[in-house]
């Protein structure tokens, strides 16, 4: 089976946009810990970041460990409040 993996493309586009001053805020919906370094880079450029993950059980250990660094919201919590 071929695995579709767009982490590199997402990281490249965000990096390009940050470096070219094309964004004021980065909003990422992912539970993938591979994006931790990217978010730290973006924050280091003084760009606001917002991270959404589906559910705490589907969020990687890295995001849980770095919860204090990233503005992290679980979509499952938002859905439960409105339903």
Coordinates of C-alpha atoms in Angstrom, one line a residue:
X1 CA 0.0 0.0 0.0
X2 CA 1.1 3.5 -0.7
X3 CA 0.8 5.9 2.2
X4 CA -0.3 9.4 1.3
X5 CA 1.8 11.8 3.5
X6 CA 1.4 15.5 3.2
X7 CA 3.3 16.6 6.3
X8 CA 6.2 17.8 4.2
X9 CA 4.0 19.7 1.9
X10 CA 2.1 21.4 4.8
X11 CA 5.4 22.2 6.5
X12 CA 6.9 23.6 3.4
X13 CA 3.9 25.8 2.6
X14 CA 3.7 27.2 6.1
X15 CA 7.4 27.9 6.2
X16 CA 7.2 29.6 2.8
X17 CA 4.3 31.7 3.9
X18 CA 6.0 32.7 7.2
X19 CA 9.3 33.6 5.5
X20 CA 7.5 35.7 2.9
X21 CA 5.3 37.5 5.4
X22 CA 2.1 36.1 3.9
X23 CA 0.4 35.1 7.2
X24 CA -0.5 36.7 10.4
X25 CA -1.7 33.5 12.1
X26 CA -1.2 29.8 11.5
X27 CA -4.1 27.5 12.3
X28 CA -3.3 23.8 12.2
X29 CA -5.8 20.9 12.7
X30 CA -3.7 17.9 13.4
X31 CA -2.8 15.4 16.2
X32 CA 0.6 14.7 14.6
X33 CA 3.6 15.4 16.8
X34 CA 5.7 15.9 13.7
X35 CA 4.4 19.4 13.5
X36 CA 5.8 20.5 16.9
X37 CA 9.1 21.7 15.5
X38 CA 7.2 23.7 12.8
X39 CA 4.9 25.3 15.4
X40 CA 7.9 26.3 17.5
X41 CA 9.6 27.8 14.4
X42 CA 6.4 29.8 13.6
X43 CA 6.1 31.0 17.2
X44 CA 9.8 32.0 17.1
X45 CA 8.9 34.3 14.2
X46 CA 6.2 36.0 16.4
X47 CA 3.4 34.5 14.4
X48 CA 0.3 33.6 16.4
X49 CA -0.5 29.9 16.3
X50 CA -3.7 28.0 17.0
X51 CA -3.7 24.2 17.1
X52 CA -6.8 22.0 17.0
X53 CA -6.8 18.3 17.5
X54 CA -9.7 15.9 17.1
X55 CA -9.7 14.3 20.5
X56 CA -7.2 13.9 23.4
X57 CA -7.0 10.1 22.7
X58 CA -5.9 10.8 19.1
X59 CA -3.4 13.4 19.9
X60 CA 0.3 12.3 19.9
X61 CA 2.4 12.3 23.1
X62 CA 4.4 15.2 21.8
X63 CA 1.4 17.6 21.6
X64 CA 0.3 16.5 25.1
X65 CA 3.8 17.1 26.4
X66 CA 4.0 20.6 24.8
X67 CA 0.5 21.6 25.7
X68 CA 1.8 24.6 27.6
X69 CA 3.6 25.9 24.5
X70 CA 0.8 25.7 22.0
X71 CA -2.7 27.0 22.1
X72 CA -4.3 23.6 21.8
X73 CA -8.1 23.0 21.5
X74 CA -9.8 19.7 21.1
X75 CA -12.6 19.7 18.6
X76 CA -14.4 17.0 20.6
X77 CA -14.7 19.4 23.4
X78 CA -16.2 22.1 21.2
X79 CA -18.6 19.6 19.6
X80 CA -19.8 18.4 23.0
X81 CA -20.5 22.0 24.1
X82 CA -22.7 22.8 21.1
X83 CA -24.6 19.5 20.8

